[in-house]
């Protein structure tokens, strides 16, 4: 994991190097997934590389509570497309590279999924 923490940060220095890094990353991993669960609420995200060298971020959110009639609310699914270069710029702008974060951590933040260690 330490290699992941340094190699993506090194690749950030160049748009071409970052595109190569991300493309290779998804050749090896196909997709990146993560989730956040508390008793009443959940979020699951998936990040994939699309055929146009962009990122597809899918976020599914829902309530874990079951209503009086025995049914839970339907989950909400949101999909966002982002170019690799826009993702690189977002990382640079948010200064994720200055923090001790893995690429998975950054995707989690971009998807809007809270950290499981957060108190809220």
PDB file of C-alpha atoms in Angstrom:
ATOM      1  CA  UNK A   1       0.000   0.000   0.000  1.00  0.00           C
ATOM      2  CA  UNK A   2       2.907   2.371   0.633  1.00  0.00           C
ATOM      3  CA  UNK A   3       3.850   2.050  -3.035  1.00  0.00           C
ATOM      4  CA  UNK A   4       0.319   3.182  -3.928  1.00  0.00           C
ATOM      5  CA  UNK A   5       0.701   6.190  -1.617  1.00  0.00           C
ATOM      6  CA  UNK A   6       3.836   7.396  -3.391  1.00  0.00           C
ATOM      7  CA  UNK A   7       3.495   6.304  -7.036  1.00  0.00           C
ATOM      8  CA  UNK A   8       0.229   8.140  -7.730  1.00  0.00           C
ATOM      9  CA  UNK A   9       1.621  11.259  -6.080  1.00  0.00           C
ATOM     10  CA  UNK A  10       4.709  11.091  -8.284  1.00  0.00           C
ATOM     11  CA  UNK A  11       2.517  10.648 -11.380  1.00  0.00           C
ATOM     12  CA  UNK A  12       0.521  13.796 -10.461  1.00  0.00           C
ATOM     13  CA  UNK A  13       3.417  15.949 -11.672  1.00  0.00           C
ATOM     14  CA  UNK A  14       2.505  15.370 -15.318  1.00  0.00           C
ATOM     15  CA  UNK A  15      -0.867  14.989 -17.080  1.00  0.00           C
ATOM     16  CA  UNK A  16       0.564  12.263 -19.335  1.00  0.00           C
ATOM     17  CA  UNK A  17       2.184  10.375 -16.456  1.00  0.00           C
ATOM     18  CA  UNK A  18      -1.007  10.525 -14.401  1.00  0.00           C
ATOM     19  CA  UNK A  19      -3.136   9.299 -17.317  1.00  0.00           C
ATOM     20  CA  UNK A  20      -0.736   6.379 -17.803  1.00  0.00           C
ATOM     21  CA  UNK A  21      -0.798   5.626 -14.073  1.00  0.00           C
ATOM     22  CA  UNK A  22      -4.618   5.658 -13.863  1.00  0.00           C
ATOM     23  CA  UNK A  23      -5.002   3.598 -17.047  1.00  0.00           C
ATOM     24  CA  UNK A  24      -2.561   0.996 -15.730  1.00  0.00           C
ATOM     25  CA  UNK A  25      -4.214   1.055 -12.316  1.00  0.00           C
ATOM     26  CA  UNK A  26      -7.570   0.109 -13.825  1.00  0.00           C
ATOM     27  CA  UNK A  27      -6.004  -2.543 -16.058  1.00  0.00           C
ATOM     28  CA  UNK A  28      -4.877  -4.235 -12.851  1.00  0.00           C
ATOM     29  CA  UNK A  29      -7.940  -3.501 -10.686  1.00  0.00           C
ATOM     30  CA  UNK A  30     -10.871  -3.203 -13.161  1.00  0.00           C
ATOM     31  CA  UNK A  31     -12.817  -1.163 -10.598  1.00  0.00           C
ATOM     32  CA  UNK A  32     -12.396   0.416  -7.208  1.00  0.00           C
ATOM     33  CA  UNK A  33     -15.150   0.056  -4.638  1.00  0.00           C
ATOM     34  CA  UNK A  34     -15.791   1.338  -1.169  1.00  0.00           C
ATOM     35  CA  UNK A  35     -18.602   1.902   1.257  1.00  0.00           C
ATOM     36  CA  UNK A  36     -19.771   3.598   4.409  1.00  0.00           C
ATOM     37  CA  UNK A  37     -22.350   1.999   6.682  1.00  0.00           C
ATOM     38  CA  UNK A  38     -24.046   3.113   9.856  1.00  0.00           C
ATOM     39  CA  UNK A  39     -27.228   1.535  11.256  1.00  0.00           C
ATOM     40  CA  UNK A  40     -29.558   3.985   9.510  1.00  0.00           C
ATOM     41  CA  UNK A  41     -27.647   4.961   6.352  1.00  0.00           C
ATOM     42  CA  UNK A  42     -25.282   3.542   3.742  1.00  0.00           C
ATOM     43  CA  UNK A  43     -23.260   4.701   0.754  1.00  0.00           C
ATOM     44  CA  UNK A  44     -21.455   2.495  -1.745  1.00  0.00           C
ATOM     45  CA  UNK A  45     -19.271   3.762  -4.553  1.00  0.00           C
ATOM     46  CA  UNK A  46     -17.629   2.231  -7.598  1.00  0.00           C
ATOM     47  CA  UNK A  47     -15.049   3.884  -9.835  1.00  0.00           C
ATOM     48  CA  UNK A  48     -14.246   2.492 -13.276  1.00  0.00           C
ATOM     49  CA  UNK A  49     -12.332   3.639 -16.331  1.00  0.00           C
ATOM     50  CA  UNK A  50     -14.655   4.070 -19.301  1.00  0.00           C
ATOM     51  CA  UNK A  51     -13.871   3.429 -22.957  1.00  0.00           C
ATOM     52  CA  UNK A  52     -13.141   7.142 -23.522  1.00  0.00           C
ATOM     53  CA  UNK A  53     -10.358   7.257 -20.889  1.00  0.00           C
ATOM     54  CA  UNK A  54     -12.567   8.970 -18.358  1.00  0.00           C
ATOM     55  CA  UNK A  55     -13.622   7.917 -14.897  1.00  0.00           C
ATOM     56  CA  UNK A  56     -17.143   6.778 -14.099  1.00  0.00           C
ATOM     57  CA  UNK A  57     -18.016   7.255 -10.430  1.00  0.00           C
ATOM     58  CA  UNK A  58     -21.225   5.563  -9.291  1.00  0.00           C
ATOM     59  CA  UNK A  59     -22.603   6.343  -5.843  1.00  0.00           C
ATOM     60  CA  UNK A  60     -25.518   4.431  -4.314  1.00  0.00           C
ATOM     61  CA  UNK A  61     -27.037   5.794  -1.117  1.00  0.00           C
ATOM     62  CA  UNK A  62     -29.922   4.526   0.934  1.00  0.00           C
ATOM     63  CA  UNK A  63     -31.541   4.156   4.296  1.00  0.00           C
ATOM     64  CA  UNK A  64     -31.161   0.995   6.355  1.00  0.00           C
ATOM     65  CA  UNK A  65     -34.278   1.736   8.413  1.00  0.00           C
ATOM     66  CA  UNK A  66     -37.352  -0.296   7.691  1.00  0.00           C
ATOM     67  CA  UNK A  67     -40.618   1.612   7.835  1.00  0.00           C
ATOM     68  CA  UNK A  68     -43.774   0.657   9.680  1.00  0.00           C
ATOM     69  CA  UNK A  69     -45.025  -1.252   6.632  1.00  0.00           C
ATOM     70  CA  UNK A  70     -41.857  -3.390   6.570  1.00  0.00           C
ATOM     71  CA  UNK A  71     -40.184  -1.774   3.587  1.00  0.00           C
ATOM     72  CA  UNK A  72     -37.116   0.408   3.242  1.00  0.00           C
ATOM     73  CA  UNK A  73     -36.842   3.400   0.942  1.00  0.00           C
ATOM     74  CA  UNK A  74     -35.350   2.632  -2.454  1.00  0.00           C
ATOM     75  CA  UNK A  75     -31.670   3.456  -2.814  1.00  0.00           C
ATOM     76  CA  UNK A  76     -30.603   6.483  -4.850  1.00  0.00           C
ATOM     77  CA  UNK A  77     -28.029   5.909  -7.589  1.00  0.00           C
ATOM     78  CA  UNK A  78     -25.946   8.754  -8.984  1.00  0.00           C
ATOM     79  CA  UNK A  79     -23.357   8.443 -11.751  1.00  0.00           C
ATOM     80  CA  UNK A  80     -20.768  11.072 -12.583  1.00  0.00           C
ATOM     81  CA  UNK A  81     -18.261  11.156 -15.427  1.00  0.00           C
ATOM     82  CA  UNK A  82     -14.911  12.826 -14.926  1.00  0.00           C
ATOM     83  CA  UNK A  83     -11.909  13.073 -17.213  1.00  0.00           C
ATOM     84  CA  UNK A  84      -8.611  11.787 -15.871  1.00  0.00           C
ATOM     85  CA  UNK A  85      -7.138  15.276 -16.211  1.00  0.00           C
ATOM     86  CA  UNK A  86     -10.043  16.825 -14.271  1.00  0.00           C
ATOM     87  CA  UNK A  87      -9.481  14.211 -11.567  1.00  0.00           C
ATOM     88  CA  UNK A  88      -5.759  15.087 -11.479  1.00  0.00           C
ATOM     89  CA  UNK A  89      -6.588  18.809 -11.188  1.00  0.00           C
ATOM     90  CA  UNK A  90      -9.079  18.094  -8.409  1.00  0.00           C
ATOM     91  CA  UNK A  91      -6.416  16.181  -6.477  1.00  0.00           C
ATOM     92  CA  UNK A  92      -3.953  19.041  -6.918  1.00  0.00           C
ATOM     93  CA  UNK A  93      -6.539  21.705  -6.023  1.00  0.00           C
ATOM     94  CA  UNK A  94      -7.714  19.863  -2.906  1.00  0.00           C
ATOM     95  CA  UNK A  95      -4.086  19.214  -1.920  1.00  0.00           C
ATOM     96  CA  UNK A  96      -4.726  15.484  -1.397  1.00  0.00           C
ATOM     97  CA  UNK A  97      -1.155  14.861  -2.524  1.00  0.00           C
ATOM     98  CA  UNK A  98       0.105  16.739   0.536  1.00  0.00           C
ATOM     99  CA  UNK A  99      -1.761  14.391   2.867  1.00  0.00           C
ATOM    100  CA  UNK A 100      -0.997  10.808   3.853  1.00  0.00           C
ATOM    101  CA  UNK A 101      -3.717   9.324   1.636  1.00  0.00           C
ATOM    102  CA  UNK A 102      -3.833   6.379  -0.706  1.00  0.00           C
ATOM    103  CA  UNK A 103      -5.433   6.642  -4.124  1.00  0.00           C
ATOM    104  CA  UNK A 104      -8.388   4.687  -2.676  1.00  0.00           C
ATOM    105  CA  UNK A 105      -8.745   7.340   0.049  1.00  0.00           C
ATOM    106  CA  UNK A 106      -8.857  10.067  -2.600  1.00  0.00           C
ATOM    107  CA  UNK A 107     -11.511   8.247  -4.630  1.00  0.00           C
ATOM    108  CA  UNK A 108     -13.571   7.865  -1.457  1.00  0.00           C
ATOM    109  CA  UNK A 109     -13.431  11.611  -0.808  1.00  0.00           C
ATOM    110  CA  UNK A 110     -14.231  12.441  -4.443  1.00  0.00           C
ATOM    111  CA  UNK A 111     -17.233  10.092  -4.332  1.00  0.00           C
ATOM    112  CA  UNK A 112     -18.425  11.925  -1.207  1.00  0.00           C
ATOM    113  CA  UNK A 113     -18.349   8.885   1.065  1.00  0.00           C
ATOM    114  CA  UNK A 114     -17.594   9.768   4.696  1.00  0.00           C
ATOM    115  CA  UNK A 115     -14.640   8.161   6.434  1.00  0.00           C
ATOM    116  CA  UNK A 116     -15.688   5.207   8.601  1.00  0.00           C
ATOM    117  CA  UNK A 117     -13.555   6.742  11.345  1.00  0.00           C
ATOM    118  CA  UNK A 118     -15.555   9.989  11.411  1.00  0.00           C
ATOM    119  CA  UNK A 119     -17.581  10.581  14.530  1.00  0.00           C
ATOM    120  CA  UNK A 120     -20.607  11.876  12.579  1.00  0.00           C
TER     121      UNK A 120
END
